[in-house]
Short mmCIF file of C-alpha atoms and ligand atoms in Angstrom, two decimals:
data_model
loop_
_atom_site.label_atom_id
_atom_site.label_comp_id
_atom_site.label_asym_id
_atom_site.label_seq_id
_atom_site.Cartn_x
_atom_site.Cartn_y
_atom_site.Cartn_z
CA UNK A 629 131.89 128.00 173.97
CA UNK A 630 131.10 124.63 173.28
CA UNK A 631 133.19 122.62 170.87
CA UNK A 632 133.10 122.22 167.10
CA UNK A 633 131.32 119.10 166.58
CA UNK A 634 132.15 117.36 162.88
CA UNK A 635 130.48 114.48 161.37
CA UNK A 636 131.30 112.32 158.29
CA UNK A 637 128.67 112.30 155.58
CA UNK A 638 128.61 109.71 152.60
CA UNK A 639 128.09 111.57 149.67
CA UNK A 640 126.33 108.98 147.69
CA UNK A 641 123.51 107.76 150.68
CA UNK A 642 124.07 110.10 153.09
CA UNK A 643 124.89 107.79 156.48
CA UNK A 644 126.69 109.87 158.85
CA UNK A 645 129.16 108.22 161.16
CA UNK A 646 131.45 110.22 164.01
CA UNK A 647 134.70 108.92 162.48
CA UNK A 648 135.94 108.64 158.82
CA UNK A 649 135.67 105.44 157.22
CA UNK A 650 137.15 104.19 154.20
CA UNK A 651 133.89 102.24 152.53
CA UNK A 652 130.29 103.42 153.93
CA UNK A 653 128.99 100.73 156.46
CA UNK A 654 125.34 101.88 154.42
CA UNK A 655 125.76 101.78 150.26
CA UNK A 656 129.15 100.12 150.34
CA UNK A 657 130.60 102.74 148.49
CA UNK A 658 134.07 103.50 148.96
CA UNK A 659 135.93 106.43 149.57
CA UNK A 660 132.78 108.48 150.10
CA UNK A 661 132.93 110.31 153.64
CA UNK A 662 133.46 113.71 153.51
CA UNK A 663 133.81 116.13 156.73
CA UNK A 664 130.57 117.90 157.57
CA UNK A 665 130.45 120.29 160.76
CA UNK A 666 127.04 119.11 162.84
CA UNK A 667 124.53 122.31 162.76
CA UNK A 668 122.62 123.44 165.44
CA UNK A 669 119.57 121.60 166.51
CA UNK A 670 117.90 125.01 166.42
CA UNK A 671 118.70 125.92 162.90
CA UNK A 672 117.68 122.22 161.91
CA UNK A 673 114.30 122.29 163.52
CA UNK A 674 113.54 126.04 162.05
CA UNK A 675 114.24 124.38 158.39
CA UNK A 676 112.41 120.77 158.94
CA UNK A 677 109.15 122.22 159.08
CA UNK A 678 107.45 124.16 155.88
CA UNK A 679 107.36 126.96 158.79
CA UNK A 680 103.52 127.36 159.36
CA UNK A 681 101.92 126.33 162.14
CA UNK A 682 98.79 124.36 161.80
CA UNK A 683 96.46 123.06 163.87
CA UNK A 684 95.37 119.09 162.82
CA UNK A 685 91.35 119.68 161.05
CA UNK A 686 88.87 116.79 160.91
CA UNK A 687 90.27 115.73 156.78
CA UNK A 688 86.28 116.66 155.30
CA UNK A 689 86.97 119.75 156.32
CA UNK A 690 89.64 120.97 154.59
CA UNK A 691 88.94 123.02 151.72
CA UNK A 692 90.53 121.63 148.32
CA UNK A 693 90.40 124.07 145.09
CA UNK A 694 89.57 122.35 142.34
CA UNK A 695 93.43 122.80 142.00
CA UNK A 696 94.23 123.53 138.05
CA UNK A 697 96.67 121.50 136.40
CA UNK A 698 99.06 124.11 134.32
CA UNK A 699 99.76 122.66 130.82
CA UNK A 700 103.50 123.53 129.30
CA UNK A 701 101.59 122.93 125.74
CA UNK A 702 104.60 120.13 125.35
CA UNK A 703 101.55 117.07 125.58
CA UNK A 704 104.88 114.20 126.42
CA UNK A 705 106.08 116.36 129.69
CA UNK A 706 102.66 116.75 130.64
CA UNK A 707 101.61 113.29 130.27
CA UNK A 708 104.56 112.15 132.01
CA UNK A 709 103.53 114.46 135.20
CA UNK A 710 100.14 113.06 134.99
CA UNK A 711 98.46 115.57 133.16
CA UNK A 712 100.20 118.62 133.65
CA UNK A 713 101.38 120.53 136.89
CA UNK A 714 100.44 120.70 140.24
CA UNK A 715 100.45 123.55 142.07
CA UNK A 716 103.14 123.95 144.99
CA UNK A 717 104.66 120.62 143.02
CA UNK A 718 108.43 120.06 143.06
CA UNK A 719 109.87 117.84 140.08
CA UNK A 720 113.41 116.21 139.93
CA UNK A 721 114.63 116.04 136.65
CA UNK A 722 118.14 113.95 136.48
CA UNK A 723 119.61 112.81 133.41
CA UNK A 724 123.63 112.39 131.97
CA UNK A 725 125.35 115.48 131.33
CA UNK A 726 124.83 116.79 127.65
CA UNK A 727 121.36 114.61 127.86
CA UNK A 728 119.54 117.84 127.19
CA UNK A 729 117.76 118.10 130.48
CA UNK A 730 118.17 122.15 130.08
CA UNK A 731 116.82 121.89 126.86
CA UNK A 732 113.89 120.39 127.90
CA UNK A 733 113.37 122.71 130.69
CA UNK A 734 113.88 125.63 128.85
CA UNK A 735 111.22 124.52 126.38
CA UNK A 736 109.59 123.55 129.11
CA UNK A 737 109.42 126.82 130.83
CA UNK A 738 108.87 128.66 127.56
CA UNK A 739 105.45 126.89 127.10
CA UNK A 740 104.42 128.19 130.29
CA UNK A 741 105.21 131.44 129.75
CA UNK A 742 103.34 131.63 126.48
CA UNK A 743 100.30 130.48 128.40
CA UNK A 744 100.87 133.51 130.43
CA UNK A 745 102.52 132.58 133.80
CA UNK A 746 105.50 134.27 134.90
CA UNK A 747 108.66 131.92 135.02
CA UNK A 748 112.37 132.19 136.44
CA UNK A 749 114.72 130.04 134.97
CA UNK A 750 117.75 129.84 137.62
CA UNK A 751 121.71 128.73 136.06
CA UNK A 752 124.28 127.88 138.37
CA UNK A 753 126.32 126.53 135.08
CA UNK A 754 125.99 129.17 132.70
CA UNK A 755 125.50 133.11 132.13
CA UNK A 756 122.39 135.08 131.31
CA UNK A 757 124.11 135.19 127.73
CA UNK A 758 124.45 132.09 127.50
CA UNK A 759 120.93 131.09 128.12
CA UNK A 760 120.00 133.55 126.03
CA UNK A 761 121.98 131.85 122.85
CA UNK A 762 120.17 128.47 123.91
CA UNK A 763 117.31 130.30 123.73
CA UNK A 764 117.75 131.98 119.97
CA UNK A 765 117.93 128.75 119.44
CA UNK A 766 115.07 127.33 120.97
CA UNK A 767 113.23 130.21 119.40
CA UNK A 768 112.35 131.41 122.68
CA UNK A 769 110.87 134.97 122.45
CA UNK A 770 108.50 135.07 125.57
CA UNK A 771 108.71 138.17 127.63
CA UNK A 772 107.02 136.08 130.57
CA UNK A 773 110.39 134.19 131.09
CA UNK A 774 113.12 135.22 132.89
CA UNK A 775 116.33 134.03 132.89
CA UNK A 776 119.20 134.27 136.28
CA UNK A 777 122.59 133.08 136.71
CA UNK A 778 123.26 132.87 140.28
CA UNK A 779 124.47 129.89 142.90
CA UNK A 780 123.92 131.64 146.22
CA UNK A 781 120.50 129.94 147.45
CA UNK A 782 119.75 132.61 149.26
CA UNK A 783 120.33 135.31 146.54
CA UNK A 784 117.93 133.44 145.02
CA UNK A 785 115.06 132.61 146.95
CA UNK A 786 114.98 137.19 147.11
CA UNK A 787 114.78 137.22 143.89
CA UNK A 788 112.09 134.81 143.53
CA UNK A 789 110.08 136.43 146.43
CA UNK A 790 110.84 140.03 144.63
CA UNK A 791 109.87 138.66 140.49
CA UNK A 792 107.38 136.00 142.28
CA UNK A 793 107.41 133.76 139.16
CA UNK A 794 104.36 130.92 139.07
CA UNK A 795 107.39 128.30 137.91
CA UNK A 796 111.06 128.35 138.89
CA UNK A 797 113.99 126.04 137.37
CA UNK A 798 117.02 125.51 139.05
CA UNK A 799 119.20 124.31 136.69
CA UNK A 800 121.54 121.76 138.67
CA UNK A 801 120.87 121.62 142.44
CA UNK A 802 124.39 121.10 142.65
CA UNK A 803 125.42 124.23 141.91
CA UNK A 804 123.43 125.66 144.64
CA UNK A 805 124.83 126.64 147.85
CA UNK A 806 123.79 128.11 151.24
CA UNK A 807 125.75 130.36 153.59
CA UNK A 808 123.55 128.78 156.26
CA UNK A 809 125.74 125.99 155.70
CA UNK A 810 129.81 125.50 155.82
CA UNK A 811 130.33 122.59 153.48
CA UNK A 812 131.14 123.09 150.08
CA UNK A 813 128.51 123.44 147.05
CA UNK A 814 127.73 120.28 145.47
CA UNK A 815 128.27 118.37 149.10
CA UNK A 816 124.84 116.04 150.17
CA UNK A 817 124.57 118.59 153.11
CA UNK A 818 124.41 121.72 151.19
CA UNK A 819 122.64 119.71 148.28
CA UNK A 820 119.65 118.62 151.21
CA UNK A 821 119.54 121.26 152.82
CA UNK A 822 118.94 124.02 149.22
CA UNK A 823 116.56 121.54 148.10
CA UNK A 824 114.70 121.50 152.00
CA UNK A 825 114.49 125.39 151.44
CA UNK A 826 113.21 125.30 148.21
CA UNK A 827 110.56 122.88 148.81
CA UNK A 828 109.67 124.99 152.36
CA UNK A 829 109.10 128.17 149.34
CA UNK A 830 107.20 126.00 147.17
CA UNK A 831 104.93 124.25 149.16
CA UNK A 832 104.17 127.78 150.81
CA UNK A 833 103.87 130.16 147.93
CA UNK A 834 102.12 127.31 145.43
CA UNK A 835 104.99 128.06 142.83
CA UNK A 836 106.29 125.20 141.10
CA UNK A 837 109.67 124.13 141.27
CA UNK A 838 112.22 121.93 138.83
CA UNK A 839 115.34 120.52 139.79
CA UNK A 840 117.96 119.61 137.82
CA UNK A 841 120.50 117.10 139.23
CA UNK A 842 123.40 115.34 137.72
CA UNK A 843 123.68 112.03 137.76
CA UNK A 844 126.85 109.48 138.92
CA UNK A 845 128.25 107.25 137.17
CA UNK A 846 126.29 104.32 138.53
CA UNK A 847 123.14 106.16 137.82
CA UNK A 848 122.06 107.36 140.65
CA UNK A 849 120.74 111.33 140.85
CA UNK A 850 124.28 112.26 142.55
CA UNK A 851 124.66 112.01 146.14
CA UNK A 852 121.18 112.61 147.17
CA UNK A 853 119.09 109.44 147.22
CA UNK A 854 117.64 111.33 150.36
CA UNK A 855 116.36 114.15 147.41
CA UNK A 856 114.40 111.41 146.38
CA UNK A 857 112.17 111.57 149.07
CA UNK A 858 112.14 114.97 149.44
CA UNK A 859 110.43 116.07 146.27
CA UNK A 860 107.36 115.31 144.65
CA UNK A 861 108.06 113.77 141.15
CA UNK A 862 111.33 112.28 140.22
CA UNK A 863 111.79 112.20 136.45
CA UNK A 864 114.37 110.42 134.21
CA UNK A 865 115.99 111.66 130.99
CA UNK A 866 117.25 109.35 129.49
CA UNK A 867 118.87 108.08 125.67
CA UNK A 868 121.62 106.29 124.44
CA UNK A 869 125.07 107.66 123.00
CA UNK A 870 124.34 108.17 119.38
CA UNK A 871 120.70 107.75 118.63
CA UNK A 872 118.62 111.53 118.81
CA UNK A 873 116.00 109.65 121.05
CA UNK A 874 115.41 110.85 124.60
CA UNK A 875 113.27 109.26 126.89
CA UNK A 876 111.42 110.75 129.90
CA UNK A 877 110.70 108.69 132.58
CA UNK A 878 108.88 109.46 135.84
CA UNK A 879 110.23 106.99 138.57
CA UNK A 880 107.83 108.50 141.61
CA UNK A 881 105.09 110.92 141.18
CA UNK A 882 102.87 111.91 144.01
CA UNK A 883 100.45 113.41 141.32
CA UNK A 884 100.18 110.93 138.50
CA UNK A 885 100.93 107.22 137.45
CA UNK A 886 105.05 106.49 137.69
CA UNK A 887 104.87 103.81 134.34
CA UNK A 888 104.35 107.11 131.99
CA UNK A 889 107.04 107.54 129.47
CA UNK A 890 107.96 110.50 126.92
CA UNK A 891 109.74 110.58 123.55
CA UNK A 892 111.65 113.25 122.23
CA UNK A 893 113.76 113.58 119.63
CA UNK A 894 117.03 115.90 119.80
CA UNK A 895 116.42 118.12 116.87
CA UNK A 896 118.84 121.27 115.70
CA UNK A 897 116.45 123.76 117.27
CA UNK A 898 115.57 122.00 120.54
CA UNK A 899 113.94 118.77 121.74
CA UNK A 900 110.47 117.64 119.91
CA UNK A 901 108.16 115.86 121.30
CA UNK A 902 107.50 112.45 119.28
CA UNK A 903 103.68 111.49 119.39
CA UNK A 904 103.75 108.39 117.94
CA UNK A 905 106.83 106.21 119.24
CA UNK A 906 105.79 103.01 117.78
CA UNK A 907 106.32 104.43 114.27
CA UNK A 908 110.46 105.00 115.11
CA UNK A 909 110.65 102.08 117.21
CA UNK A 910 109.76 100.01 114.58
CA UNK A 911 110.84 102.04 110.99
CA UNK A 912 114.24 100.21 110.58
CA UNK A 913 113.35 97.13 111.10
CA UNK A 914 115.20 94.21 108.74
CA UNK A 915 112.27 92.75 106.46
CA UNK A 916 112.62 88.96 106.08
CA UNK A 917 115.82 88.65 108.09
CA UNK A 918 115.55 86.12 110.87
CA UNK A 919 115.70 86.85 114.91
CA UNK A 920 113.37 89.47 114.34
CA UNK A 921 109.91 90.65 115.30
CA UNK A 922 107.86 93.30 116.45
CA UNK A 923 106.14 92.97 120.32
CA UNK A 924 103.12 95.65 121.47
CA UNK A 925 104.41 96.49 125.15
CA UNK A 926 102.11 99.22 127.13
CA UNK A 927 104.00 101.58 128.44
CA UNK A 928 102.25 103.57 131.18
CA UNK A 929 98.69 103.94 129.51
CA UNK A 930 99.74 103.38 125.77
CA UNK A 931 100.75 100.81 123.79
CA UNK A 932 104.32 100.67 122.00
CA UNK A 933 105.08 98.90 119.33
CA UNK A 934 108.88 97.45 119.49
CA UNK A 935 111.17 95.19 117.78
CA UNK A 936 112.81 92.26 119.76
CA UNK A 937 116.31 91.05 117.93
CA UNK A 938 117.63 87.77 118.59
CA UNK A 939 120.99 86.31 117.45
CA UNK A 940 122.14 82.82 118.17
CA UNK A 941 125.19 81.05 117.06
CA UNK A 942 127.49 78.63 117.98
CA UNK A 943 129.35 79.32 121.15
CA UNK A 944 133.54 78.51 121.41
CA UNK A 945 132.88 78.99 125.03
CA UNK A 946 132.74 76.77 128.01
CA UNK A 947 129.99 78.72 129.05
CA UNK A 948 128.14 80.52 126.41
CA UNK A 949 127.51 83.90 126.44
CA UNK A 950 123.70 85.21 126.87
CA UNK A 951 123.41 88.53 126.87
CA UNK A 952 120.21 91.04 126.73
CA UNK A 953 120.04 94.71 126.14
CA UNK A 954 116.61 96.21 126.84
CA UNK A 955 114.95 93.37 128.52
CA UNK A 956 115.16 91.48 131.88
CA UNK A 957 118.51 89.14 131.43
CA UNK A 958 116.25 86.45 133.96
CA UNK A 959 113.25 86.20 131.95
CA UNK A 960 115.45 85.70 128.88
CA UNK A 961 117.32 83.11 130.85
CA UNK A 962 113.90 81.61 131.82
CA UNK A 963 112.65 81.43 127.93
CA UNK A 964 115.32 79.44 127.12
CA UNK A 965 115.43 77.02 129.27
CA UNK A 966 111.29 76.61 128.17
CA UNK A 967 112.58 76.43 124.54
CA UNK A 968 115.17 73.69 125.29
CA UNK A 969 112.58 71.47 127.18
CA UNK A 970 109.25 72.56 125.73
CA UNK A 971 110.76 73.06 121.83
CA UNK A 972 113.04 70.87 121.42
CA UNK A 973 115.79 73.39 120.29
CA UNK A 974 119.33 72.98 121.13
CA UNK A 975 120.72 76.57 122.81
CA UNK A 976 122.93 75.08 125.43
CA UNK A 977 126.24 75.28 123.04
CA UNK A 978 124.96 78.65 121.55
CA UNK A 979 125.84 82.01 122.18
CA UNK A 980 122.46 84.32 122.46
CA UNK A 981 122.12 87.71 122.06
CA UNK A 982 118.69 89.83 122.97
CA UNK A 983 118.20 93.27 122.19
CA UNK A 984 115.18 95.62 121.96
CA UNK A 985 115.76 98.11 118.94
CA UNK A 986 116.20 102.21 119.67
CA UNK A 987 117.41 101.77 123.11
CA UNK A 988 114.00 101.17 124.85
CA UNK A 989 113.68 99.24 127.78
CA UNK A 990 110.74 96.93 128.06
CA UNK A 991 109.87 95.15 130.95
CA UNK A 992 106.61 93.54 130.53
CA UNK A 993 105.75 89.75 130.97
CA UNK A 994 104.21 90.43 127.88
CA UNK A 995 106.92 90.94 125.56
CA UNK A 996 107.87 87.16 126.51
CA UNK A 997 106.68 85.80 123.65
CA UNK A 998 108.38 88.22 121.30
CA UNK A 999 111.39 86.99 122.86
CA UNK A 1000 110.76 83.50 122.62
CA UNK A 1001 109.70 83.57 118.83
CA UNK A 1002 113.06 85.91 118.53
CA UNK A 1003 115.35 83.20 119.80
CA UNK A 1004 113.24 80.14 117.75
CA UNK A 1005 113.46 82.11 114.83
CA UNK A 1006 116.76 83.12 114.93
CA UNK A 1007 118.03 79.19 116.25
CA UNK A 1008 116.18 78.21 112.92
CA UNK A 1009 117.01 80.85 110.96
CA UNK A 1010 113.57 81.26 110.13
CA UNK A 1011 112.15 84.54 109.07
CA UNK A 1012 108.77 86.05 110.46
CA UNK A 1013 106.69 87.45 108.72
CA UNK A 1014 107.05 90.99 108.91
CA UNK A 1015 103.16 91.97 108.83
CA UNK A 1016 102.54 90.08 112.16
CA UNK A 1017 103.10 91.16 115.62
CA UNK A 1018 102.77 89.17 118.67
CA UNK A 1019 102.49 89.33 122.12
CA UNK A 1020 102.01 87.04 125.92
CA UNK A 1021 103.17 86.15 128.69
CA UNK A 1022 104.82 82.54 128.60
CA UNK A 1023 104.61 80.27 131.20
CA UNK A 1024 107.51 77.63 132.73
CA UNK A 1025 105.08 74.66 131.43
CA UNK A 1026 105.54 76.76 127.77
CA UNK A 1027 101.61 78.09 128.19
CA UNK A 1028 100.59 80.99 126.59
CA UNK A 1029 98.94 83.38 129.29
CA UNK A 1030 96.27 85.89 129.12
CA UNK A 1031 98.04 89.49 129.45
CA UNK A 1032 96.24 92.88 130.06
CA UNK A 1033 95.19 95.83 127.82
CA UNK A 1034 95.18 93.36 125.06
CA UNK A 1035 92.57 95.22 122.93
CA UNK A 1036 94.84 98.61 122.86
CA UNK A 1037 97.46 96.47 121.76
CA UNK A 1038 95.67 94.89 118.81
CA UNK A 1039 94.51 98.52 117.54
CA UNK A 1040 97.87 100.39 117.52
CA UNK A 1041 99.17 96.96 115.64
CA UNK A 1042 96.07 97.56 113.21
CA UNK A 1043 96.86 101.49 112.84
CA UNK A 1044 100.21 100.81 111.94
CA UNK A 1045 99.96 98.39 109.37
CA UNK A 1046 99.95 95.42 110.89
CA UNK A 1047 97.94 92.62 108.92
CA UNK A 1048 98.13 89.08 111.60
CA UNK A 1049 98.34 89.58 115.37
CA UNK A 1050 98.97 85.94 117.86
CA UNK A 1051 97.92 86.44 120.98
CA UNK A 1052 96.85 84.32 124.12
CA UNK A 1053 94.13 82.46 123.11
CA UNK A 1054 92.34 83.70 126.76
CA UNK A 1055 92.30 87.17 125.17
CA UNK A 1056 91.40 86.27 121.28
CA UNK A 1057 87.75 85.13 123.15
CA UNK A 1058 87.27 88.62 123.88
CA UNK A 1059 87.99 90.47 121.11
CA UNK A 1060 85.54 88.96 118.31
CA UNK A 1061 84.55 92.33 117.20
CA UNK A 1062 88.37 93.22 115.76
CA UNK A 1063 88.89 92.59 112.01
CA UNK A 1064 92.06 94.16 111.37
CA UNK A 1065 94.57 92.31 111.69
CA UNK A 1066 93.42 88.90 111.85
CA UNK A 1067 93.64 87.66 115.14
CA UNK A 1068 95.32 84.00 115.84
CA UNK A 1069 94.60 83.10 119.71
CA UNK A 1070 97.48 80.45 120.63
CA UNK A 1071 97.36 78.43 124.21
CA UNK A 1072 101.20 77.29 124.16
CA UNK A 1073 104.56 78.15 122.29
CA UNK A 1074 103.97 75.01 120.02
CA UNK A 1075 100.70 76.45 119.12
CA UNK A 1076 102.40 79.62 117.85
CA UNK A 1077 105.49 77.49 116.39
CA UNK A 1078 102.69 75.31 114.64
CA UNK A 1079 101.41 78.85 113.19
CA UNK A 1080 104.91 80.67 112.40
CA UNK A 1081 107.27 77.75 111.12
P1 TYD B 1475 121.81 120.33 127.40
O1 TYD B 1475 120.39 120.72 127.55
O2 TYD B 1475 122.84 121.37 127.62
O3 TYD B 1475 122.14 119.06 128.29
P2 TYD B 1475 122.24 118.94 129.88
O4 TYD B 1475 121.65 120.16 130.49
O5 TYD B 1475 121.46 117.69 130.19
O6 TYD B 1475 123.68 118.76 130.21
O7 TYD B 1475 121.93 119.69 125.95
C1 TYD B 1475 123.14 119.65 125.34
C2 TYD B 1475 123.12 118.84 124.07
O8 TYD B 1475 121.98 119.01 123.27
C3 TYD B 1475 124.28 119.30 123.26
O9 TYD B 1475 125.08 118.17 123.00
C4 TYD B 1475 123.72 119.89 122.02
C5 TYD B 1475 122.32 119.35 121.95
N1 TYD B 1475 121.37 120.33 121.42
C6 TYD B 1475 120.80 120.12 120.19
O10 TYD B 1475 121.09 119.14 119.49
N2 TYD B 1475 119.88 121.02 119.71
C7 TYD B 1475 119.52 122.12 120.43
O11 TYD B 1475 118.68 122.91 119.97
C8 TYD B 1475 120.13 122.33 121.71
C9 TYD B 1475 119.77 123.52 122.54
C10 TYD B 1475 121.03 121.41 122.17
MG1 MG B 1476 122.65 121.62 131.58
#
């Protein structure tokens, strides 16, 4: 009988290595090897396939269904997916823990039922009863949707074959384990190789799967960056500690554009989707206090009105202190410097402080001038008007350049209230035909200082 052969996994990357090592050679991470025994090469080879056999076909001829996209009637979720869901798809959701990434899939799944499609919603965390109280809750009456608490993968792929639901959740991946397998649940290996089976069931029966999967500390869907690649749509729930807002965020999508974003709000009966984001981004905005102003960034296909906040004072450090929430800490560094050379202001002995309001992130050349006019106006202490919303990209020489979408920009501005708009002059020549708000085309920050201050 040939001998036990072992092999020592990293649980956050997955780099094997034949002995144990303190910090992983791979991710850097310490401490993370844990004791895996090697499987068979047989077993492997049986799962890496999807287990049909095909034959390569000249690509022309392949038939393609008009395949269907199901709607889950919750328009953020299936904007995010890129207009609803594929057939045979498997999504990723990760998110904190007490996020609400159960919510949303329960909601989730409850919209499909309703539009008639059988769905099993699988809890390694919590009881039929349980669910069931979530559900009250939710409001969840659908007789489509069924609900199983159950960890053993392979208890649950017969179930799935015997109820043969159109959608499936599996509500933490981590939870799941397989006998096939001697490592304990929750370990990369079992975690790879449930989600490996899964997908094999999916891609082969057309039913569409939903991960859930904690994440780390450091962010990271836990362990498996290798689930990653496995699965078809990665998505993102994410808010901050203390506001209601959640944001959904797909960060790879084989079926749909990966800049999409979704807002919900965390309500006492369940998440609700929030159509127009600009509208919350923006509602508690200081009027006529200086530092801040409002910046249209497009987020996936739609424009988003947010507020930039800028506070500078006087630094009692040798070095001072710049620190961003919400945009990129380099551009802000960048803007600066351009305001110091370009502007004239003095920010080397001041202390500055960016933040985008409601815990969005933005990461748009766009929003550059926002920041800019942010800093000058907070340096000065000079208000903006609150009616006027601005946006470009700002160049090292302190140019104003020419940014896309600019037209859906200028109309959400316009449909929210918005009265004066300064944009880069290069996209003011295009957009004659707007009359609300007034449009003010500037070439360089000192054109938009000469305007604002
Ligand atoms: P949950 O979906 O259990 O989070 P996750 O699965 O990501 O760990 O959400 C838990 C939080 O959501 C909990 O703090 C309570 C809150 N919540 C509401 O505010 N309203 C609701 O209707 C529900 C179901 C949960
Ligand atoms: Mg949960």
């Amino acid at each position: 009988m040939p001998r036990e052969r072992v092999t020592y996994v990293c649980q956050s990357c997955g780099h094997q290595s034949p002995k144990w090592l303190g910090r992983c050679p791979d991710c850097h991470q310490w401490n993370s090897q844990v004791e895996e025994r090697i499987e068979s090469p047989l077993h492997r080879r049986e799962n890496a396939s999807l287990g049909t056999k095909e034959e390569p076909s000249p690509i022309e001829q392949i038939p393609t269904e008009e395949e269907g996209r199901a709607l889950c009637g919750i328009g953020e979720f299936d904007r995010v997916l890129g207009g609803g869901l594929v057939k045979g798809s498997v999504v990723l959701t990760g998110g904190d823990p007490g996020i609400g990434k159960s919510t949303l899939l329960l909601q989730v799944l409850d919209g499909l039922s309703r539009s008639g499609l059988r769905c099993l919603y699988v809890s390694g965390e919590e009881s039929q009863r349980q669910i069931k109280m979530r559900g009250q809750r939710l409001a969840i009456t659908s007789p489509n949707l069924h609900v199983l608490s159950e960890t053993s993968l392979e208890r649950i792929i017969e179930q799935v074959k015997k109820v043969k639901p159109a959608a499936l959740v599996v509500d933490s991946i981590q939870t799941i384990f397989t006998t096939s397998l001697p490592s304990a649940a929750g370990s990369i290996g079992q975690v790879r190789e449930s989600t490996s089976s899964l997908i094999s069931l999916s891609k082969k029966t057309g039913l569409c799967t939903f991960l859930i999967g904690h994440v780390t500390k450091d962010g990271a869907i836990a362990g498996p960056r290798v689930l990653e690649h496995m699965v078809d749509t990665v998505l993102y729930f994410e808010g901050e500690r203390g506001y209601n807002f959640r944001i959904l965020r797909a960060v790879k999508n084989r079926f749909g554009s990966t800049n999409e974003i979704g807002v919900f709000e965390m309500k006492e009966a369940g998440l609700r989707e929030v159509t127009n984001p600009s509208e919350i981004f923006i509602a508690e905005r200081p009027l006529q206090a200086s530092g801040s102003v409002v910046v249209s960034s497009i987020e996936g296909t739609r424009p988003i009105l947010v507020e930039i906040q800028a506070l500078v004072s006087r630094s009692f450090l040798a070095i001072p202190r710049r620190t961003t929430i919400g945009v990129d800490h380099n551009r802000v560094a960048l803007i600066v410097a351009i305001l110091e050379k370009k502007m004239g202001l003095h920010l080397f002995n001041q202390d500055i402080f960016v933040n985008v309001a409601g815990g969005v992130h933005v990461s748009e050349p766009a929003v550059d001038l926002g920041v800019a006019v942010a800093v000058g106006s907070s340096s000065m202490d000079k208000p903006v008007d609150p009616s006027t919303i601005l946006f470009g990209e700002v160049g090292l020489a302190g140019e104003v350049r020419a940014i896309a979408q600019a037209e859906a920009r200028v109309k959400e501005a316009g449909k929210l209230g918005f009265k004066d708009c300064i944009l880069p002059q290069a996209n003011r020549q295009q957009l004659d035909h707007i009359k609300i708000p007034a449009l003010s085309g500037v070439s360089s920050i000192a054109d938009c200082w000469r305007i604002l201050f």
